């Protein structure tokens, strides 16, 4: 397990010992907003409050994305070889993803799509073959705080500040189902 916090540290925990303890600590220059485990299960990408809101690595290990509060999404190509100890990051692209604050970025399980969510009331889906926008899902006047793809990458769940979680069919851009019950904003979602 790994944890990241406002103490400017990311900690890796030994879960196999009788009493779990921290086995490694990484220091950052600012409070840590996000941490993502690489599919190789060895490396961690971190995003700190000095500019990064969220960070994600594609399940196939080819790309890393990071978003900021200025509306931008940054993409890096990742590569490694048997004689390399760490993955090499190569800057690929800067996308003006949203007009306002970007909150989350997540890759689909098949690594073919990337979603970004924003304070501009949209979730935007980008195709990873060229990183052009493929779909925009809109919830007028509400922040879209988080999103999660279905296992087959054909559906997307969103969480928004109107207190509703939605299930979207990506092919049609239509909300298939609404999940109500929260009385305030839904800020996190997992599927």
Short mmCIF file of N, CA and C in Angstrom, two decimals:
data_model
loop_
_atom_site.label_atom_id
_atom_site.label_comp_id
_atom_site.label_asym_id
_atom_site.label_seq_id
_atom_site.Cartn_x
_atom_site.Cartn_y
_atom_site.Cartn_z
N UNK A 1 0.84 -1.16 0.00
CA UNK A 1 0.00 0.00 0.00
C UNK A 1 0.89 1.23 0.00
N UNK A 2 0.40 2.32 -0.61
CA UNK A 2 1.11 3.58 -0.53
C UNK A 2 0.12 4.66 -0.14
N UNK A 3 0.61 5.67 0.57
CA UNK A 3 -0.22 6.81 0.97
C UNK A 3 0.52 8.09 0.61
N UNK A 4 -0.24 9.15 0.39
CA UNK A 4 0.34 10.46 0.07
C UNK A 4 -0.40 11.50 0.89
N UNK A 5 0.32 12.54 1.34
CA UNK A 5 -0.35 13.48 2.21
C UNK A 5 0.16 14.90 2.20
N UNK A 6 -0.51 15.69 3.03
CA UNK A 6 -0.17 17.10 3.14
C UNK A 6 1.14 17.33 3.87
N UNK A 7 1.75 16.28 4.40
CA UNK A 7 3.05 16.40 5.06
C UNK A 7 4.20 16.39 4.06
N UNK A 8 3.88 16.50 2.76
CA UNK A 8 4.87 16.53 1.67
C UNK A 8 5.53 15.17 1.47
N UNK A 9 4.87 14.10 1.87
CA UNK A 9 5.49 12.78 1.79
C UNK A 9 4.57 11.74 1.16
N UNK A 10 5.22 10.81 0.45
CA UNK A 10 4.55 9.59 -0.02
C UNK A 10 5.22 8.44 0.72
N UNK A 11 4.41 7.58 1.30
CA UNK A 11 4.94 6.47 2.09
C UNK A 11 4.51 5.14 1.47
N UNK A 12 5.44 4.20 1.45
CA UNK A 12 5.15 2.84 1.02
C UNK A 12 5.15 1.98 2.28
N UNK A 13 4.08 1.20 2.43
CA UNK A 13 3.86 0.42 3.64
C UNK A 13 4.09 -1.07 3.39
N UNK A 14 4.75 -1.71 4.34
CA UNK A 14 4.94 -3.15 4.31
C UNK A 14 3.71 -3.79 4.94
N UNK A 15 2.89 -4.42 4.14
CA UNK A 15 1.63 -4.99 4.62
C UNK A 15 1.76 -6.45 5.03
N UNK A 16 2.91 -7.04 4.82
CA UNK A 16 3.09 -8.45 5.13
C UNK A 16 3.59 -8.71 6.54
N UNK A 17 4.18 -7.71 7.17
CA UNK A 17 4.69 -7.91 8.52
C UNK A 17 3.54 -7.96 9.52
N UNK A 18 3.81 -8.48 10.71
CA UNK A 18 2.77 -8.64 11.73
C UNK A 18 2.12 -7.30 12.08
N UNK A 19 2.93 -6.26 12.18
CA UNK A 19 2.37 -4.91 12.39
C UNK A 19 2.84 -4.04 11.22
N UNK A 20 1.92 -3.62 10.35
CA UNK A 20 2.31 -2.83 9.17
C UNK A 20 3.17 -1.62 9.55
N UNK A 21 4.24 -1.42 8.81
CA UNK A 21 5.10 -0.27 9.05
C UNK A 21 5.53 0.34 7.71
N UNK A 22 5.96 1.57 7.79
CA UNK A 22 6.40 2.29 6.59
C UNK A 22 7.79 1.79 6.22
N UNK A 23 7.93 1.30 4.99
CA UNK A 23 9.23 0.78 4.57
C UNK A 23 10.03 1.78 3.75
N UNK A 24 9.35 2.79 3.14
CA UNK A 24 10.05 3.82 2.37
C UNK A 24 9.28 5.12 2.45
N UNK A 25 10.00 6.23 2.39
CA UNK A 25 9.39 7.55 2.40
C UNK A 25 10.02 8.37 1.28
N UNK A 26 9.18 9.05 0.51
CA UNK A 26 9.63 9.96 -0.54
C UNK A 26 9.19 11.36 -0.16
N UNK A 27 10.11 12.31 -0.17
CA UNK A 27 9.79 13.70 0.15
C UNK A 27 9.49 14.48 -1.12
N UNK A 28 8.50 15.36 -1.02
CA UNK A 28 8.11 16.24 -2.12
C UNK A 28 8.28 17.68 -1.67
N UNK A 29 8.20 18.61 -2.62
CA UNK A 29 8.38 20.02 -2.29
C UNK A 29 7.08 20.69 -1.86
N UNK A 30 5.96 20.00 -1.97
CA UNK A 30 4.66 20.58 -1.62
C UNK A 30 3.75 19.46 -1.14
N UNK A 31 2.61 19.80 -0.51
CA UNK A 31 1.65 18.77 -0.13
C UNK A 31 1.25 17.94 -1.35
N UNK A 32 1.10 16.64 -1.17
CA UNK A 32 0.83 15.73 -2.29
C UNK A 32 -0.68 15.55 -2.48
N UNK A 33 -1.16 15.87 -3.69
CA UNK A 33 -2.58 15.74 -4.05
C UNK A 33 -2.93 14.37 -4.58
N UNK A 34 -1.99 13.76 -5.29
CA UNK A 34 -2.30 12.54 -6.03
C UNK A 34 -1.08 11.63 -6.09
N UNK A 35 -1.35 10.34 -6.13
CA UNK A 35 -0.29 9.35 -6.33
C UNK A 35 -0.90 8.20 -7.12
N UNK A 36 -0.11 7.65 -8.01
CA UNK A 36 -0.59 6.60 -8.90
C UNK A 36 0.49 5.54 -9.06
N UNK A 37 0.13 4.30 -8.85
CA UNK A 37 1.08 3.20 -9.00
C UNK A 37 1.20 2.81 -10.47
N UNK A 38 2.42 2.70 -10.95
CA UNK A 38 2.69 2.27 -12.32
C UNK A 38 2.26 0.81 -12.46
N UNK A 39 1.80 0.39 -13.65
CA UNK A 39 1.43 -1.02 -13.83
C UNK A 39 2.55 -2.00 -13.54
N UNK A 40 3.81 -1.55 -13.58
CA UNK A 40 4.92 -2.45 -13.25
C UNK A 40 5.00 -2.74 -11.75
N UNK A 41 4.14 -2.08 -10.95
CA UNK A 41 4.04 -2.28 -9.50
C UNK A 41 5.32 -1.91 -8.76
N UNK A 42 6.21 -1.13 -9.38
CA UNK A 42 7.47 -0.75 -8.77
C UNK A 42 7.59 0.77 -8.62
N UNK A 43 7.02 1.53 -9.54
CA UNK A 43 7.18 2.98 -9.54
C UNK A 43 5.86 3.68 -9.19
N UNK A 44 6.00 4.87 -8.58
CA UNK A 44 4.85 5.68 -8.22
C UNK A 44 5.00 7.05 -8.85
N UNK A 45 3.94 7.54 -9.47
CA UNK A 45 3.89 8.92 -9.96
C UNK A 45 3.16 9.75 -8.92
N UNK A 46 3.67 10.96 -8.66
CA UNK A 46 3.09 11.81 -7.63
C UNK A 46 2.74 13.17 -8.21
N UNK A 47 1.66 13.75 -7.71
CA UNK A 47 1.28 15.10 -8.08
C UNK A 47 1.15 15.94 -6.83
N UNK A 48 1.79 17.11 -6.82
CA UNK A 48 1.79 17.95 -5.62
C UNK A 48 1.05 19.26 -5.85
N UNK A 49 0.70 19.92 -4.76
CA UNK A 49 -0.08 21.14 -4.81
C UNK A 49 0.65 22.30 -5.47
N UNK A 50 1.90 22.14 -5.83
CA UNK A 50 2.59 23.21 -6.53
C UNK A 50 2.25 23.20 -8.02
N UNK A 51 1.10 22.61 -8.39
CA UNK A 51 0.65 22.70 -9.76
C UNK A 51 -0.17 21.54 -10.26
N UNK A 52 -0.04 20.37 -9.68
CA UNK A 52 -0.71 19.19 -10.22
C UNK A 52 -1.92 18.83 -9.36
N UNK A 53 -3.07 18.64 -9.99
CA UNK A 53 -4.28 18.24 -9.29
C UNK A 53 -4.42 16.72 -9.24
N UNK A 54 -4.08 16.06 -10.34
CA UNK A 54 -4.22 14.61 -10.41
C UNK A 54 -3.21 14.06 -11.41
N UNK A 55 -2.90 12.78 -11.25
CA UNK A 55 -1.96 12.10 -12.13
C UNK A 55 -2.48 10.69 -12.39
N UNK A 56 -2.27 10.19 -13.60
CA UNK A 56 -2.72 8.83 -13.96
C UNK A 56 -1.72 8.21 -14.93
N UNK A 57 -1.61 6.90 -14.85
CA UNK A 57 -0.77 6.13 -15.78
C UNK A 57 -1.68 5.12 -16.47
N UNK A 58 -1.55 5.01 -17.78
CA UNK A 58 -2.40 4.08 -18.53
C UNK A 58 -2.08 2.64 -18.10
N UNK A 59 -3.10 1.78 -18.08
CA UNK A 59 -2.88 0.39 -17.67
C UNK A 59 -1.84 -0.35 -18.50
N UNK A 60 -1.65 0.05 -19.77
CA UNK A 60 -0.63 -0.60 -20.59
C UNK A 60 0.76 -0.01 -20.37
N UNK A 61 0.86 1.02 -19.50
CA UNK A 61 2.15 1.61 -19.17
C UNK A 61 2.75 2.49 -20.25
N UNK A 62 1.98 2.86 -21.26
CA UNK A 62 2.53 3.68 -22.36
C UNK A 62 2.49 5.18 -22.09
N UNK A 63 1.52 5.66 -21.29
CA UNK A 63 1.34 7.09 -21.09
C UNK A 63 1.13 7.44 -19.63
N UNK A 64 1.54 8.66 -19.30
CA UNK A 64 1.20 9.26 -18.02
C UNK A 64 0.52 10.59 -18.32
N UNK A 65 -0.52 10.92 -17.56
CA UNK A 65 -1.23 12.19 -17.71
C UNK A 65 -1.23 12.89 -16.37
N UNK A 66 -1.19 14.22 -16.42
CA UNK A 66 -1.33 15.04 -15.22
C UNK A 66 -2.16 16.26 -15.59
N UNK A 67 -3.00 16.70 -14.66
CA UNK A 67 -3.86 17.87 -14.91
C UNK A 67 -3.61 18.92 -13.84
N UNK A 68 -3.93 20.19 -14.20
CA UNK A 68 -3.72 21.27 -13.25
C UNK A 68 -4.96 22.16 -13.12
N UNK A 69 -4.86 23.12 -12.21
CA UNK A 69 -6.00 23.99 -11.96
C UNK A 69 -6.14 25.12 -12.99
N UNK A 70 -5.33 25.10 -14.01
CA UNK A 70 -5.42 26.09 -15.10
C UNK A 70 -6.18 25.54 -16.31
N UNK A 71 -6.65 24.29 -16.22
CA UNK A 71 -7.40 23.68 -17.33
C UNK A 71 -6.57 22.84 -18.27
N UNK A 72 -5.30 22.63 -17.95
CA UNK A 72 -4.41 21.90 -18.86
C UNK A 72 -4.23 20.44 -18.46
N UNK A 73 -3.98 19.62 -19.47
CA UNK A 73 -3.63 18.21 -19.29
C UNK A 73 -2.31 17.99 -20.00
N UNK A 74 -1.36 17.41 -19.32
CA UNK A 74 -0.04 17.12 -19.88
C UNK A 74 0.10 15.62 -20.07
N UNK A 75 0.64 15.23 -21.20
CA UNK A 75 0.83 13.81 -21.53
C UNK A 75 2.32 13.53 -21.73
N UNK A 76 2.78 12.43 -21.15
CA UNK A 76 4.14 11.95 -21.37
C UNK A 76 4.07 10.53 -21.93
N UNK A 77 4.99 10.21 -22.82
CA UNK A 77 5.18 8.83 -23.27
C UNK A 77 6.12 8.16 -22.28
N UNK A 78 5.82 6.93 -21.92
CA UNK A 78 6.66 6.19 -20.99
C UNK A 78 7.35 5.06 -21.72
N UNK A 79 8.60 4.83 -21.38
CA UNK A 79 9.31 3.71 -22.00
C UNK A 79 10.27 3.10 -20.98
N UNK A 80 10.53 1.83 -21.17
CA UNK A 80 11.50 1.15 -20.33
C UNK A 80 12.07 -0.02 -21.11
N UNK A 81 13.24 -0.43 -20.70
CA UNK A 81 13.88 -1.59 -21.32
C UNK A 81 14.44 -2.46 -20.19
N UNK A 82 14.77 -3.70 -20.49
CA UNK A 82 15.25 -4.60 -19.43
C UNK A 82 16.46 -4.07 -18.65
N UNK A 83 17.33 -3.26 -19.30
CA UNK A 83 18.51 -2.77 -18.60
C UNK A 83 18.27 -1.44 -17.88
N UNK A 84 17.08 -0.85 -18.03
CA UNK A 84 16.74 0.38 -17.32
C UNK A 84 16.21 0.05 -15.94
N UNK A 85 16.58 0.87 -14.96
CA UNK A 85 16.06 0.68 -13.62
C UNK A 85 14.73 1.40 -13.44
N UNK A 86 14.57 2.53 -14.11
CA UNK A 86 13.36 3.31 -14.00
C UNK A 86 12.78 3.61 -15.38
N UNK A 87 11.49 3.88 -15.40
CA UNK A 87 10.81 4.26 -16.63
C UNK A 87 11.29 5.64 -17.07
N UNK A 88 11.44 5.84 -18.36
CA UNK A 88 11.83 7.12 -18.92
C UNK A 88 10.58 7.86 -19.38
N UNK A 89 10.47 9.13 -18.99
CA UNK A 89 9.35 9.98 -19.39
C UNK A 89 9.79 10.89 -20.53
N UNK A 90 8.98 10.93 -21.56
CA UNK A 90 9.25 11.81 -22.70
C UNK A 90 8.03 12.71 -22.89
N UNK A 91 8.18 14.05 -22.71
CA UNK A 91 7.02 14.93 -22.92
C UNK A 91 6.42 14.72 -24.31
N UNK A 92 5.10 14.57 -24.36
CA UNK A 92 4.43 14.31 -25.62
C UNK A 92 3.52 15.45 -26.04
N UNK A 93 2.71 15.95 -25.11
CA UNK A 93 1.64 16.86 -25.52
C UNK A 93 1.12 17.66 -24.34
N UNK A 94 0.72 18.89 -24.62
CA UNK A 94 -0.03 19.71 -23.67
C UNK A 94 -1.38 19.98 -24.30
N UNK A 95 -2.44 19.62 -23.59
CA UNK A 95 -3.80 19.80 -24.10
C UNK A 95 -4.49 20.88 -23.27
N UNK A 96 -5.08 21.87 -23.93
CA UNK A 96 -5.94 22.83 -23.24
C UNK A 96 -7.28 22.10 -23.06
N UNK A 97 -7.37 21.30 -22.01
CA UNK A 97 -8.46 20.34 -21.85
C UNK A 97 -9.78 20.99 -21.46
N UNK A 98 -9.73 22.02 -20.64
CA UNK A 98 -10.95 22.66 -20.12
C UNK A 98 -10.72 24.15 -19.97
N UNK A 99 -11.82 24.89 -19.85
CA UNK A 99 -11.74 26.33 -19.66
C UNK A 99 -11.43 26.70 -18.21
N UNK A 100 -11.72 25.80 -17.31
CA UNK A 100 -11.51 26.05 -15.89
C UNK A 100 -10.76 24.89 -15.25
N UNK A 101 -10.67 24.96 -13.97
CA UNK A 101 -10.04 24.00 -13.09
C UNK A 101 -10.27 22.55 -13.53
N UNK A 102 -9.20 21.78 -13.72
CA UNK A 102 -9.33 20.35 -14.00
C UNK A 102 -9.11 19.60 -12.69
N UNK A 103 -9.99 18.67 -12.40
CA UNK A 103 -9.97 17.97 -11.13
C UNK A 103 -9.36 16.57 -11.20
N UNK A 104 -9.71 15.80 -12.23
CA UNK A 104 -9.25 14.42 -12.33
C UNK A 104 -8.87 14.07 -13.77
N UNK A 105 -8.01 13.07 -13.86
CA UNK A 105 -7.71 12.43 -15.14
C UNK A 105 -7.58 10.93 -14.87
N UNK A 106 -8.18 10.13 -15.74
CA UNK A 106 -8.12 8.68 -15.58
C UNK A 106 -8.14 8.02 -16.95
N UNK A 107 -7.35 6.96 -17.08
CA UNK A 107 -7.35 6.17 -18.30
C UNK A 107 -8.37 5.04 -18.20
N UNK A 108 -8.90 4.65 -19.34
CA UNK A 108 -9.82 3.51 -19.38
C UNK A 108 -9.04 2.21 -19.19
N UNK A 109 -9.70 1.14 -18.75
CA UNK A 109 -9.01 -0.14 -18.55
C UNK A 109 -8.31 -0.65 -19.81
N UNK A 110 -8.84 -0.34 -21.01
CA UNK A 110 -8.20 -0.79 -22.24
C UNK A 110 -7.12 0.18 -22.73
N UNK A 111 -6.87 1.25 -21.98
CA UNK A 111 -5.85 2.28 -22.29
C UNK A 111 -6.14 3.07 -23.56
N UNK A 112 -7.31 2.94 -24.14
CA UNK A 112 -7.63 3.63 -25.39
C UNK A 112 -8.26 5.00 -25.18
N UNK A 113 -8.70 5.29 -23.93
CA UNK A 113 -9.37 6.55 -23.64
C UNK A 113 -8.80 7.17 -22.38
N UNK A 114 -8.89 8.50 -22.32
CA UNK A 114 -8.52 9.27 -21.14
C UNK A 114 -9.67 10.21 -20.84
N UNK A 115 -10.10 10.28 -19.60
CA UNK A 115 -11.15 11.23 -19.21
C UNK A 115 -10.52 12.30 -18.33
N UNK A 116 -10.98 13.55 -18.54
CA UNK A 116 -10.64 14.65 -17.65
C UNK A 116 -11.94 15.24 -17.14
N UNK A 117 -11.97 15.61 -15.87
CA UNK A 117 -13.17 16.22 -15.30
C UNK A 117 -12.83 17.62 -14.80
N UNK A 118 -13.86 18.49 -14.74
CA UNK A 118 -13.54 19.89 -14.51
C UNK A 118 -14.63 20.66 -13.78
N UNK A 119 -14.23 21.82 -13.31
CA UNK A 119 -15.15 22.77 -12.73
C UNK A 119 -15.98 23.50 -13.77
N UNK A 120 -15.73 23.22 -15.05
CA UNK A 120 -16.52 23.85 -16.11
C UNK A 120 -17.79 23.07 -16.44
N UNK A 121 -18.09 22.04 -15.65
CA UNK A 121 -19.32 21.27 -15.84
C UNK A 121 -19.23 20.18 -16.88
N UNK A 122 -18.01 19.78 -17.25
CA UNK A 122 -17.87 18.75 -18.28
C UNK A 122 -16.90 17.66 -17.85
N UNK A 123 -17.10 16.50 -18.46
CA UNK A 123 -16.12 15.42 -18.47
C UNK A 123 -15.79 15.25 -19.95
N UNK A 124 -14.54 15.30 -20.28
CA UNK A 124 -14.13 15.16 -21.69
C UNK A 124 -13.33 13.89 -21.85
N UNK A 125 -13.64 13.18 -22.94
CA UNK A 125 -12.98 11.90 -23.22
C UNK A 125 -12.08 12.09 -24.43
N UNK A 126 -10.85 11.68 -24.27
CA UNK A 126 -9.82 11.83 -25.30
C UNK A 126 -9.38 10.45 -25.76
N UNK A 127 -9.24 10.27 -27.09
CA UNK A 127 -8.71 9.01 -27.63
C UNK A 127 -7.19 9.05 -27.52
N UNK A 128 -6.60 8.00 -26.98
CA UNK A 128 -5.15 8.00 -26.75
C UNK A 128 -4.32 7.74 -28.00
N UNK A 129 -4.96 7.37 -29.11
CA UNK A 129 -4.15 7.19 -30.33
C UNK A 129 -3.66 8.52 -30.88
N UNK A 130 -4.42 9.61 -30.66
CA UNK A 130 -3.98 10.93 -31.13
C UNK A 130 -4.26 12.04 -30.10
N UNK A 131 -4.90 11.71 -28.99
CA UNK A 131 -5.28 12.63 -27.93
C UNK A 131 -6.17 13.78 -28.42
N UNK A 132 -7.00 13.48 -29.40
CA UNK A 132 -8.06 14.41 -29.80
C UNK A 132 -9.29 14.10 -28.97
N UNK A 133 -10.08 15.16 -28.69
CA UNK A 133 -11.29 14.95 -27.92
C UNK A 133 -12.28 14.14 -28.72
N UNK A 134 -12.85 13.11 -28.09
CA UNK A 134 -13.80 12.22 -28.74
C UNK A 134 -15.22 12.51 -28.29
N UNK A 135 -15.40 12.76 -26.99
CA UNK A 135 -16.73 13.00 -26.43
C UNK A 135 -16.63 14.07 -25.35
N UNK A 136 -17.73 14.82 -25.21
CA UNK A 136 -17.88 15.73 -24.08
C UNK A 136 -19.22 15.43 -23.42
N UNK A 137 -19.17 15.17 -22.13
CA UNK A 137 -20.37 14.93 -21.34
C UNK A 137 -20.58 16.16 -20.48
N UNK A 138 -21.77 16.74 -20.53
CA UNK A 138 -22.00 18.02 -19.88
C UNK A 138 -23.06 17.93 -18.79
N UNK A 139 -22.76 18.57 -17.67
CA UNK A 139 -23.70 18.73 -16.57
C UNK A 139 -23.70 20.22 -16.26
N UNK A 140 -24.65 20.94 -16.82
CA UNK A 140 -24.67 22.41 -16.73
C UNK A 140 -24.60 22.92 -15.30
N UNK A 141 -23.72 23.90 -15.11
CA UNK A 141 -23.59 24.65 -13.87
C UNK A 141 -23.09 23.85 -12.66
N UNK A 142 -22.57 22.67 -12.87
CA UNK A 142 -22.05 21.87 -11.75
C UNK A 142 -20.65 21.36 -12.06
N UNK A 143 -19.82 21.30 -11.04
CA UNK A 143 -18.49 20.73 -11.20
C UNK A 143 -18.60 19.21 -11.36
N UNK A 144 -17.81 18.66 -12.26
CA UNK A 144 -17.69 17.21 -12.38
C UNK A 144 -16.40 16.84 -11.64
N UNK A 145 -16.56 16.28 -10.44
CA UNK A 145 -15.45 16.05 -9.54
C UNK A 145 -14.63 14.81 -9.86
N UNK A 146 -15.27 13.76 -10.32
CA UNK A 146 -14.54 12.51 -10.49
C UNK A 146 -15.24 11.67 -11.56
N UNK A 147 -14.56 10.63 -12.01
CA UNK A 147 -15.12 9.72 -13.02
C UNK A 147 -14.44 8.37 -12.90
N UNK A 148 -15.13 7.35 -13.40
CA UNK A 148 -14.56 5.99 -13.42
C UNK A 148 -15.15 5.24 -14.60
N UNK A 149 -14.30 4.57 -15.35
CA UNK A 149 -14.73 3.76 -16.49
C UNK A 149 -15.24 2.41 -16.02
N UNK A 150 -16.16 1.83 -16.80
CA UNK A 150 -16.56 0.45 -16.59
C UNK A 150 -15.42 -0.46 -17.06
N UNK A 151 -15.44 -1.71 -16.65
CA UNK A 151 -14.36 -2.65 -16.98
C UNK A 151 -14.19 -2.84 -18.49
N UNK A 152 -15.29 -2.70 -19.26
CA UNK A 152 -15.21 -2.85 -20.72
C UNK A 152 -14.93 -1.54 -21.45
N UNK A 153 -14.74 -0.45 -20.72
CA UNK A 153 -14.43 0.88 -21.26
C UNK A 153 -15.53 1.47 -22.12
N UNK A 154 -16.75 0.95 -22.03
CA UNK A 154 -17.87 1.45 -22.84
C UNK A 154 -18.77 2.42 -22.09
N UNK A 155 -18.62 2.45 -20.78
CA UNK A 155 -19.45 3.31 -19.93
C UNK A 155 -18.55 4.13 -19.02
N UNK A 156 -19.09 5.26 -18.56
CA UNK A 156 -18.37 6.11 -17.63
C UNK A 156 -19.31 6.55 -16.52
N UNK A 157 -18.86 6.44 -15.30
CA UNK A 157 -19.58 6.99 -14.16
C UNK A 157 -18.98 8.36 -13.86
N UNK A 158 -19.83 9.34 -13.54
CA UNK A 158 -19.34 10.65 -13.13
C UNK A 158 -19.95 11.01 -11.78
N UNK A 159 -19.21 11.82 -11.02
CA UNK A 159 -19.67 12.35 -9.74
C UNK A 159 -19.63 13.86 -9.83
N UNK A 160 -20.71 14.52 -9.44
CA UNK A 160 -20.76 15.97 -9.63
C UNK A 160 -21.29 16.70 -8.41
N UNK A 161 -21.15 18.02 -8.45
CA UNK A 161 -21.51 18.85 -7.31
C UNK A 161 -23.02 19.00 -7.12
N UNK A 162 -23.83 18.49 -8.03
CA UNK A 162 -25.29 18.51 -7.83
C UNK A 162 -25.74 17.33 -6.96
N UNK A 163 -24.79 16.53 -6.46
CA UNK A 163 -25.11 15.41 -5.59
C UNK A 163 -25.58 14.18 -6.33
N UNK A 164 -25.35 14.12 -7.64
CA UNK A 164 -25.81 12.99 -8.46
C UNK A 164 -24.61 12.31 -9.12
N UNK A 165 -24.59 10.99 -9.05
CA UNK A 165 -23.65 10.19 -9.84
C UNK A 165 -24.41 9.72 -11.07
N UNK A 166 -23.74 9.73 -12.20
CA UNK A 166 -24.39 9.35 -13.45
C UNK A 166 -23.61 8.25 -14.14
N UNK A 167 -24.33 7.39 -14.83
CA UNK A 167 -23.74 6.35 -15.69
C UNK A 167 -24.01 6.76 -17.13
N UNK A 168 -22.95 6.97 -17.89
CA UNK A 168 -23.05 7.42 -19.28
C UNK A 168 -22.67 6.30 -20.23
N UNK A 169 -23.43 6.13 -21.29
CA UNK A 169 -23.03 5.24 -22.37
C UNK A 169 -22.20 6.09 -23.33
N UNK A 170 -20.92 5.78 -23.46
CA UNK A 170 -20.01 6.65 -24.21
C UNK A 170 -20.34 6.73 -25.69
N UNK A 171 -20.80 5.65 -26.27
CA UNK A 171 -21.09 5.65 -27.71
C UNK A 171 -22.19 6.66 -28.06
N UNK A 172 -23.14 6.85 -27.15
CA UNK A 172 -24.27 7.75 -27.45
C UNK A 172 -24.19 9.07 -26.69
N UNK A 173 -23.28 9.20 -25.74
CA UNK A 173 -23.14 10.39 -24.89
C UNK A 173 -24.37 10.64 -24.02
N UNK A 174 -25.16 9.63 -23.80
CA UNK A 174 -26.38 9.79 -23.01
C UNK A 174 -26.22 9.22 -21.61
N UNK A 175 -26.77 9.93 -20.60
CA UNK A 175 -26.78 9.33 -19.27
C UNK A 175 -27.82 8.21 -19.23
N UNK A 176 -27.38 7.01 -18.90
CA UNK A 176 -28.25 5.84 -18.85
C UNK A 176 -28.97 5.73 -17.51
N UNK A 177 -28.31 6.23 -16.46
CA UNK A 177 -28.87 6.08 -15.12
C UNK A 177 -28.33 7.18 -14.22
N UNK A 178 -29.15 7.63 -13.26
CA UNK A 178 -28.74 8.60 -12.26
C UNK A 178 -28.85 7.96 -10.89
N UNK A 179 -27.84 8.23 -10.06
CA UNK A 179 -27.79 7.72 -8.70
C UNK A 179 -27.93 8.90 -7.76
N UNK A 180 -29.08 9.01 -7.09
CA UNK A 180 -29.34 10.13 -6.19
C UNK A 180 -29.35 9.65 -4.75
N UNK A 181 -29.14 10.55 -3.84
CA UNK A 181 -29.15 10.20 -2.43
C UNK A 181 -28.24 11.11 -1.62
N UNK A 182 -27.19 11.63 -2.23
CA UNK A 182 -26.32 12.58 -1.53
C UNK A 182 -27.02 13.93 -1.44
N UNK A 183 -26.82 14.63 -0.35
CA UNK A 183 -27.43 15.94 -0.19
C UNK A 183 -26.47 17.07 -0.52
N UNK A 184 -25.22 16.73 -0.75
CA UNK A 184 -24.21 17.72 -1.16
C UNK A 184 -23.38 17.12 -2.29
N UNK A 185 -22.37 17.85 -2.72
CA UNK A 185 -21.53 17.43 -3.84
C UNK A 185 -20.93 16.05 -3.61
N UNK A 186 -20.86 15.26 -4.70
CA UNK A 186 -20.14 13.98 -4.68
C UNK A 186 -18.75 14.30 -5.21
N UNK A 187 -17.73 14.13 -4.38
CA UNK A 187 -16.37 14.55 -4.74
C UNK A 187 -15.45 13.40 -5.09
N UNK A 188 -15.88 12.17 -4.86
CA UNK A 188 -15.04 11.02 -5.19
C UNK A 188 -15.94 9.86 -5.59
N UNK A 189 -15.42 9.03 -6.48
CA UNK A 189 -16.18 7.92 -7.01
C UNK A 189 -15.22 6.78 -7.34
N UNK A 190 -15.63 5.57 -7.10
CA UNK A 190 -14.81 4.41 -7.45
C UNK A 190 -15.73 3.33 -7.97
N UNK A 191 -15.27 2.60 -8.97
CA UNK A 191 -16.07 1.51 -9.53
C UNK A 191 -15.17 0.33 -9.75
#
